[in-house]
Coordinates of C-alpha atoms in Angstrom, one line a residue:
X1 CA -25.2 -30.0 -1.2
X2 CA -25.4 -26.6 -2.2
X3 CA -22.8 -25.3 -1.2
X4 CA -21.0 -27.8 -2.5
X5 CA -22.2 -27.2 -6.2
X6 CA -21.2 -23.8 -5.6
X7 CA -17.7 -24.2 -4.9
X8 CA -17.1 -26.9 -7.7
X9 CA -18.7 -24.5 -10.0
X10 CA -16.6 -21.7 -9.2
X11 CA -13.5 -23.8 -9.4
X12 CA -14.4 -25.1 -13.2
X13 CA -14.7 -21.8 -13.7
X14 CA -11.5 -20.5 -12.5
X15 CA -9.6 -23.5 -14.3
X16 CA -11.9 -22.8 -17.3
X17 CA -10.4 -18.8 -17.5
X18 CA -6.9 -20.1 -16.8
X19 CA -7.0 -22.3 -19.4
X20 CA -7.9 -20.1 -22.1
X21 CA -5.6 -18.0 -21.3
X22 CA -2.6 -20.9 -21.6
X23 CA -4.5 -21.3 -24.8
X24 CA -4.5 -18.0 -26.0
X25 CA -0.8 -17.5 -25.3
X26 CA 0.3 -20.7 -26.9
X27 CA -0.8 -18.9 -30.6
X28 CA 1.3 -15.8 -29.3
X29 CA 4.7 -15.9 -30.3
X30 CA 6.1 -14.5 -27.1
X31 CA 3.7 -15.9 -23.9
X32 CA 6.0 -14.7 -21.5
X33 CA 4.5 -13.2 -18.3
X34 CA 5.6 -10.2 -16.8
X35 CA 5.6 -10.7 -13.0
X36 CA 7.2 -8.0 -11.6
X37 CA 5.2 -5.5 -13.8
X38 CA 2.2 -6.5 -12.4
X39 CA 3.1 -4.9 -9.2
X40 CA 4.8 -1.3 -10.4
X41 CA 3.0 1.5 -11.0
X42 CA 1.7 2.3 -14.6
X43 CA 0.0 5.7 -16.3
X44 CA -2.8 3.2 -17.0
X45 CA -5.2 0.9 -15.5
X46 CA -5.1 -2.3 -16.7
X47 CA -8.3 -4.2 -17.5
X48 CA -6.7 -6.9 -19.6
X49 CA -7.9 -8.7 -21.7
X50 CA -10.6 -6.2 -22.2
X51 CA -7.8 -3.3 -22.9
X52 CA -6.0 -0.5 -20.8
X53 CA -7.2 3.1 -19.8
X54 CA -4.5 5.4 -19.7
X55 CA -4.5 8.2 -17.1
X56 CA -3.7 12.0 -17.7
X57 CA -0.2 12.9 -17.9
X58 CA 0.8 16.4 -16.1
X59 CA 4.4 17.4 -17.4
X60 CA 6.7 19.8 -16.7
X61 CA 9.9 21.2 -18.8
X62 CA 11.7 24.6 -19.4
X63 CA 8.4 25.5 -21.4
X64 CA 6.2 25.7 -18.6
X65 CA 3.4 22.9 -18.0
X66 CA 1.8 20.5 -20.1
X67 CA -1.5 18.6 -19.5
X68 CA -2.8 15.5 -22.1
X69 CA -5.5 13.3 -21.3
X70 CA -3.7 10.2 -21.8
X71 CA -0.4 8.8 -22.8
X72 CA -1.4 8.3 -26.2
X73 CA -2.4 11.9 -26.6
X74 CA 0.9 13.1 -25.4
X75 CA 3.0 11.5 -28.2
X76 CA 1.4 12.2 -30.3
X77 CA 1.6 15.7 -30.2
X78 CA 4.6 18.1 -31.9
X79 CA 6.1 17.9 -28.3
X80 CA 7.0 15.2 -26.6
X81 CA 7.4 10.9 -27.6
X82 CA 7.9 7.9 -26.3
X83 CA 11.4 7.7 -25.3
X84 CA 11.3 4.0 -27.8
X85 CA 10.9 6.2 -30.8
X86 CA 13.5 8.8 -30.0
X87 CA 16.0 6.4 -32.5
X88 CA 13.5 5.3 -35.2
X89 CA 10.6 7.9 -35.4
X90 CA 9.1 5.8 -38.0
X91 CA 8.1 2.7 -35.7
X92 CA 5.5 5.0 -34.0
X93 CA 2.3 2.9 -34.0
X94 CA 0.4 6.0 -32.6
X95 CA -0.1 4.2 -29.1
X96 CA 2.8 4.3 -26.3
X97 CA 5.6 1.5 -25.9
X98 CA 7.4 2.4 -22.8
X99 CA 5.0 5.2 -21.2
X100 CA 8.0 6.9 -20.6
X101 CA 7.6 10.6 -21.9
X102 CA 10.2 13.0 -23.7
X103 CA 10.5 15.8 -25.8
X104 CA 10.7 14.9 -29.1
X105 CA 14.7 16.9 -29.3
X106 CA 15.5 13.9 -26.5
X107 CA 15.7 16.2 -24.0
X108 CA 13.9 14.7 -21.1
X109 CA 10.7 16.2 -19.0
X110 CA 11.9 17.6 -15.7
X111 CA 8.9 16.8 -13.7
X112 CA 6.5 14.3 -14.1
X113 CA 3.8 15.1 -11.8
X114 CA 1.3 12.7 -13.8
X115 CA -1.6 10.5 -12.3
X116 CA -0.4 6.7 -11.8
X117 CA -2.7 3.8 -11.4
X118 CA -1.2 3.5 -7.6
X119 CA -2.0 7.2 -7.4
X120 CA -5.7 6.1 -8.6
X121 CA -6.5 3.7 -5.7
X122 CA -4.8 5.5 -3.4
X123 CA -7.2 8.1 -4.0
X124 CA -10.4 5.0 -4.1
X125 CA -9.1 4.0 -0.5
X126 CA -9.2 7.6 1.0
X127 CA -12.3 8.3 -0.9
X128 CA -13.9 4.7 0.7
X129 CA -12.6 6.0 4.5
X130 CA -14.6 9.1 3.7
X131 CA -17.3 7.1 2.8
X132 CA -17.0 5.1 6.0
X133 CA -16.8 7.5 8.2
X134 CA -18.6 10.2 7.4
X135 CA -22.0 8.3 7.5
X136 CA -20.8 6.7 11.2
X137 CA -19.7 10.4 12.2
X138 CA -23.6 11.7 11.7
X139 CA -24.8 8.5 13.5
X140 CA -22.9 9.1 16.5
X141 CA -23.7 13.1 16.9
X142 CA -27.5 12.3 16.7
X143 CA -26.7 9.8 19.6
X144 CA -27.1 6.6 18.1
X145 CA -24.4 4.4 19.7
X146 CA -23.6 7.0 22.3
X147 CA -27.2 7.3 24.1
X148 CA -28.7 4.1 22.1
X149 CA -27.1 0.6 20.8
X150 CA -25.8 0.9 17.3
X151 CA -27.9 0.0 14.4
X152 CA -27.7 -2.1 11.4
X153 CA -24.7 -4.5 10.6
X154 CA -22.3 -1.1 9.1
X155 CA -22.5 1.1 12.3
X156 CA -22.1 -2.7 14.4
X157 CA -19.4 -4.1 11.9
X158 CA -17.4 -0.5 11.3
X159 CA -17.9 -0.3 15.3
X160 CA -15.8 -3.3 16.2
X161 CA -12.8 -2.2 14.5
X162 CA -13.0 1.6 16.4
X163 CA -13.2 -0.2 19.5
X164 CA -10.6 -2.4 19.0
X165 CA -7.8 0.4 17.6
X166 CA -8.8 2.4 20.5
X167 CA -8.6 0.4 23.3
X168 CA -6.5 -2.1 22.4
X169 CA -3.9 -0.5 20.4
X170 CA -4.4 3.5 21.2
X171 CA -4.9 3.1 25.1
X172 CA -2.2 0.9 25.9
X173 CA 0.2 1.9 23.9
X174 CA 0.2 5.4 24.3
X175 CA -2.0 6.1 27.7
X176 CA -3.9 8.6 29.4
X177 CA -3.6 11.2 26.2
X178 CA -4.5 8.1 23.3
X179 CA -7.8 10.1 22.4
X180 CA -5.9 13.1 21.1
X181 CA -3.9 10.1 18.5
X182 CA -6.4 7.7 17.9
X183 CA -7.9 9.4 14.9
X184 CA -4.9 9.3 13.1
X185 CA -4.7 5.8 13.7
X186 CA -8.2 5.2 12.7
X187 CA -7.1 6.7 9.6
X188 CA -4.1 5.0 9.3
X189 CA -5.7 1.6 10.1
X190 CA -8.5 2.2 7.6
X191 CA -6.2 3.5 4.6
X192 CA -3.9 0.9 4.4
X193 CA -6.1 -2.1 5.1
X194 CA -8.4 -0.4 2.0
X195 CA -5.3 -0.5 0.1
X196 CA -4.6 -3.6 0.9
X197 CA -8.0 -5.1 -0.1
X198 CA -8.0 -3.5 -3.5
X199 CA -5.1 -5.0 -4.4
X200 CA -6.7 -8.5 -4.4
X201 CA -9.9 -7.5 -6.4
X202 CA -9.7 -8.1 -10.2
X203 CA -7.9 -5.4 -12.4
X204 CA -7.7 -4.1 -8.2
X205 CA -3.9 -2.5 -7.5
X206 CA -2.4 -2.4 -4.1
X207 CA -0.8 0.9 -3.8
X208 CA 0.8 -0.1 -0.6
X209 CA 3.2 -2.4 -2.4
X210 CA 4.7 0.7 -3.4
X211 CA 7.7 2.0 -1.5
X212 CA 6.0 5.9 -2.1
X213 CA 3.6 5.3 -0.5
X214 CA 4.6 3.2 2.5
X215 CA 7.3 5.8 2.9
X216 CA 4.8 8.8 3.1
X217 CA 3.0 6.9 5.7
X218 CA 5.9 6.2 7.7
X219 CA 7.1 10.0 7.6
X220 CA 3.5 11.3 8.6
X221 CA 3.7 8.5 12.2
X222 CA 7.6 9.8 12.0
X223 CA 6.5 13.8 11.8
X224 CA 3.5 13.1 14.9
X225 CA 6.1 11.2 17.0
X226 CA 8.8 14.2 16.8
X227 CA 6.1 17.0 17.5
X228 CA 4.6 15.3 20.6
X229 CA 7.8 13.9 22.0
X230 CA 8.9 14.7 25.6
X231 CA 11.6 16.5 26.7
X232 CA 13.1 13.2 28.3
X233 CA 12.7 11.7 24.8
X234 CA 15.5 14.1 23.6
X235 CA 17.5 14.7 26.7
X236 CA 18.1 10.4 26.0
X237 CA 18.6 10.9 22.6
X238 CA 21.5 13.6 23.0
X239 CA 22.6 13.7 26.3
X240 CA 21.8 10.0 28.0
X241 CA 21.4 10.9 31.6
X242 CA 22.8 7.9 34.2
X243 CA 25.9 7.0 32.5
X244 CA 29.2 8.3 32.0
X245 CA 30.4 10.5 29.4
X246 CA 32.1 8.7 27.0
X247 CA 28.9 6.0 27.2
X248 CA 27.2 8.9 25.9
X249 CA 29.7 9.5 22.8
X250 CA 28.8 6.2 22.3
X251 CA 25.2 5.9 22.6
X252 CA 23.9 10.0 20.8
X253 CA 24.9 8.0 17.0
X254 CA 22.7 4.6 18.3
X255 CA 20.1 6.9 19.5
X256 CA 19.9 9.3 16.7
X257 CA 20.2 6.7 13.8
X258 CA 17.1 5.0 15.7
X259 CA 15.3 8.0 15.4
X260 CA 14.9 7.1 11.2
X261 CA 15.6 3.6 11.9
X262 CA 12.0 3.3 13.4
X263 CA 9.9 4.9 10.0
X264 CA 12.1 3.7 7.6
X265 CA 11.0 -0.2 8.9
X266 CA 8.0 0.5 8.6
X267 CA 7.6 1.5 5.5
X268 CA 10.0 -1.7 4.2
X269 CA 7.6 -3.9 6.3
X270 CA 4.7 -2.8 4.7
X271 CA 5.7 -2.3 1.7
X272 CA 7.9 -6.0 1.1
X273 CA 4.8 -7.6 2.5
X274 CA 2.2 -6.5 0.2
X275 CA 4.7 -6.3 -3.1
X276 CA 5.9 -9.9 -2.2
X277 CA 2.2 -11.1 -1.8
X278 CA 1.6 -10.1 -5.0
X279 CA 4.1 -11.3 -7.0
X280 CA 3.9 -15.1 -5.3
X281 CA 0.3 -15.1 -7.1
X282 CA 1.1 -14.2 -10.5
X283 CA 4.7 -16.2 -9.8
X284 CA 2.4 -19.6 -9.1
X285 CA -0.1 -18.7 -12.0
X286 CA 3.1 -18.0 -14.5
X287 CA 3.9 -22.1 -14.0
X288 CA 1.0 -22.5 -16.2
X289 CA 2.8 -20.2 -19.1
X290 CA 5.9 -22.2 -18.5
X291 CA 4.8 -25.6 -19.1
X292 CA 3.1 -24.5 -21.9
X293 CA 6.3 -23.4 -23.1
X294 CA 8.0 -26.6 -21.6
X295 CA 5.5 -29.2 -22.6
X296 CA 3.0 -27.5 -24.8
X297 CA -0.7 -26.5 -24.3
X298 CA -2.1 -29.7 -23.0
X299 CA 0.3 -30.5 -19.8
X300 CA -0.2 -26.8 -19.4
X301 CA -4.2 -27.6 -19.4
X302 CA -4.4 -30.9 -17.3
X303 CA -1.8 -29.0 -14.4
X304 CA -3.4 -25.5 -14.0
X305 CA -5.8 -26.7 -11.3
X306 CA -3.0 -27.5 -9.5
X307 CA -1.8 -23.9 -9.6
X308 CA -5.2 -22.6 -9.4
X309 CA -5.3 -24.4 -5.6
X310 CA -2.4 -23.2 -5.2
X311 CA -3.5 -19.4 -5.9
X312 CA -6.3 -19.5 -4.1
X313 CA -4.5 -20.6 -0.9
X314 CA -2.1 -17.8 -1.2
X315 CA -4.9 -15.4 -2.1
X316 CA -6.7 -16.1 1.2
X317 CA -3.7 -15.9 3.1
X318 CA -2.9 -12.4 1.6
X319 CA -6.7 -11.0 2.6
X320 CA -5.6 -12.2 6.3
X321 CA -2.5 -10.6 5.7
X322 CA -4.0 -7.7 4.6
X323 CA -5.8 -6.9 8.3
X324 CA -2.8 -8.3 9.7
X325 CA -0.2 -5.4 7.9
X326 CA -2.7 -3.0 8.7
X327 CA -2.7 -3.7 12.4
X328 CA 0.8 -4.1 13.0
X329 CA 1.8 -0.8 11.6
X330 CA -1.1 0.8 13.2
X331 CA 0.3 -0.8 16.4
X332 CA 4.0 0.3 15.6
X333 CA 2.9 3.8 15.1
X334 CA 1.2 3.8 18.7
X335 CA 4.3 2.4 20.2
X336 CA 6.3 4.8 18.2
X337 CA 4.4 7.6 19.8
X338 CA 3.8 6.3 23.0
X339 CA 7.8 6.1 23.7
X340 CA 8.2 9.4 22.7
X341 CA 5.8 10.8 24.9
X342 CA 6.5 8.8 28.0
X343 CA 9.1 10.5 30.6
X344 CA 11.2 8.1 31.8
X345 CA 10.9 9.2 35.5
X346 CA 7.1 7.7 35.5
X347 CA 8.5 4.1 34.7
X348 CA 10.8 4.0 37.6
X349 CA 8.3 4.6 39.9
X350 CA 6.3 2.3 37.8
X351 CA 9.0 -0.2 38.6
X352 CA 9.0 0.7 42.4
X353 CA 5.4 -0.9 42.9

């Protein structure tokens, strides 16, 4: 009975926050919502409706470098403005419009090598690996859960998921030498499933549902997979032993192409995945906006715990997803590596027995 208290309280008081928020748009004269924007990356974190904290902005022209703490601060100095008052200087509020950053002659900044909220949690997930980690690191060099069993529900919990990447994705994927890779795939696993969970915590951001990011993950499994590839691995790529030659003219610009074929899907898998997550939620939640704007406040009232079901279902199928994008790149990246390393005379006489 509870339990069940518990739940019916917490969804009153999810329909109860959606609601004034219908209600709070409807005295707005634009209550449009901005779904796509909610997944790109900003200068600011947004804590709305509490307000925004804008990040340092690092910027670089033909003077040299220029650091301001925040947007705001940057516009407003004799330097650089927001590109939306480059045509009416006057409309300057004091506070940014687009976040996009130019000198104040139009000429625009040549590098922008400023801190984004996807930058942010980036950092956060790296930081909370660390934070993992480290701690487990120390209890395995004094000997507990080497010589001893582990201890206490983090070194049992954190312990599972080792295990598992190690011998079920690292071991069979890459074989006898998986030891020397399986700390990059702890890393790996760790990074993006941290990611992936911040995205659905509130004012959380999901850095992995940006193609940056994805793409620098992609290149570092792409970079390991070159360096500890065999020589058979090349010798297939440019010269395919066993066939004749003009098969091989044939198959060197298959073979090569799938050489960036491989990273490149794995960044778009990740990346689609996570970004398309995202944007279903605040999608479902927008039909609340829209019949407001349709049918006015109350239909808009009496239908949002509709949607609100509905966002909850697809919220707890994006934390499954979240584990589940995790361990299939992971996986990929061991079978990535694992190919390359592999000569190809061991699977025939694999075959033979």
């Amino acid at each position: 009975m509870t339990h069940l208290f518990r739940t019916a309280f917490l969804f009153l008081l999810l329909t109860a926050l959606t609601s004034q928020a219908v209600l709070s748009a409807d005295q707005e004269n634009d209550n449009t919502v901005d779904v796509v924007g909610k997944v790109l990356d900003h200068y600011y974190l947004d804590f709305s409706p509490l307000g925004r904290l804008e990040l340092p902005r690092f910027l670089y022209d033909h003077e040299g470098f220029h650091f301001f703490g925040s947007t705001t601060a940057a516009i407003n100095s004799d330097t650089f403005t927001d590109e939306a008052y480059l045509d009416d200087p006057s409309a300057a509020t004091g506070g940014p419009s687009t976040y996009h950053i130019v000198r104040v002659d139009s000429r625009p900044v040549q590098f922008d090598f400023s801190i984004t909220s996807h930058l942010v949690f980036f950092w956060f997930s790296a930081l909370l690996t660390l934070a993992v980690f480290i701690p487990l690191t120390r209890r395995y060099k004094a000997g507990q859960g080497t010589e001893t069993e582990p201890k206490g529900a983090f070194q049992n919990l954190f312990e599972t998921f080792v295990v598992f990447v190690r011998d079920d994705i690292a071991r069979p994927n890459i074989g006898p030498d998986y030891l020397r890779f399986t700390p990059y795939l702890l890393t790996v696993f760790f990074l993006i499933l941290f990611m992936n969970l911040f995205g659905l915590m509130p004012w959380g951001v999901s850095s992995t549902a940006d193609i940056t990011v994805t793409a620098v993950l992609a290149l570092m499994t792409f970079a390991i997979t070159q360096l500890s590839a065999s020589r058979d691995y090349w010798k297939h790529i440019f010269w395919f032993p066993g066939v004749p030659f003009y098969i091989r003219i044939i198959l060197f610009p298959v073979e090569f192409i799938g050489i960036f074929t491989k990273p490149f899907s794995l960044a778009i898998r990740l990346f689609a995945n996570m970004a398309s997550g995202k944007i279903l939620i605040f999608s479902i939640l927008g039909i609340i906006f829209v019949f407001n704007n349709l049918f006015g406040s109350t239909v808009a009232y009496l239908s949002s715990p509709i949607w609100v079901v509905m966002t909850l279902f697809v919220y707890l199928i994006k934390a499954f997803i979240a584990f589940i994008q995790a361990y299939v790149f992971t996986i990929l990246s061991a079978l990535f590596i694992g190919m390359a390393m592999v000569e190809h005379e061991e699977i025939h006489e694999a075959e033979k027995f």
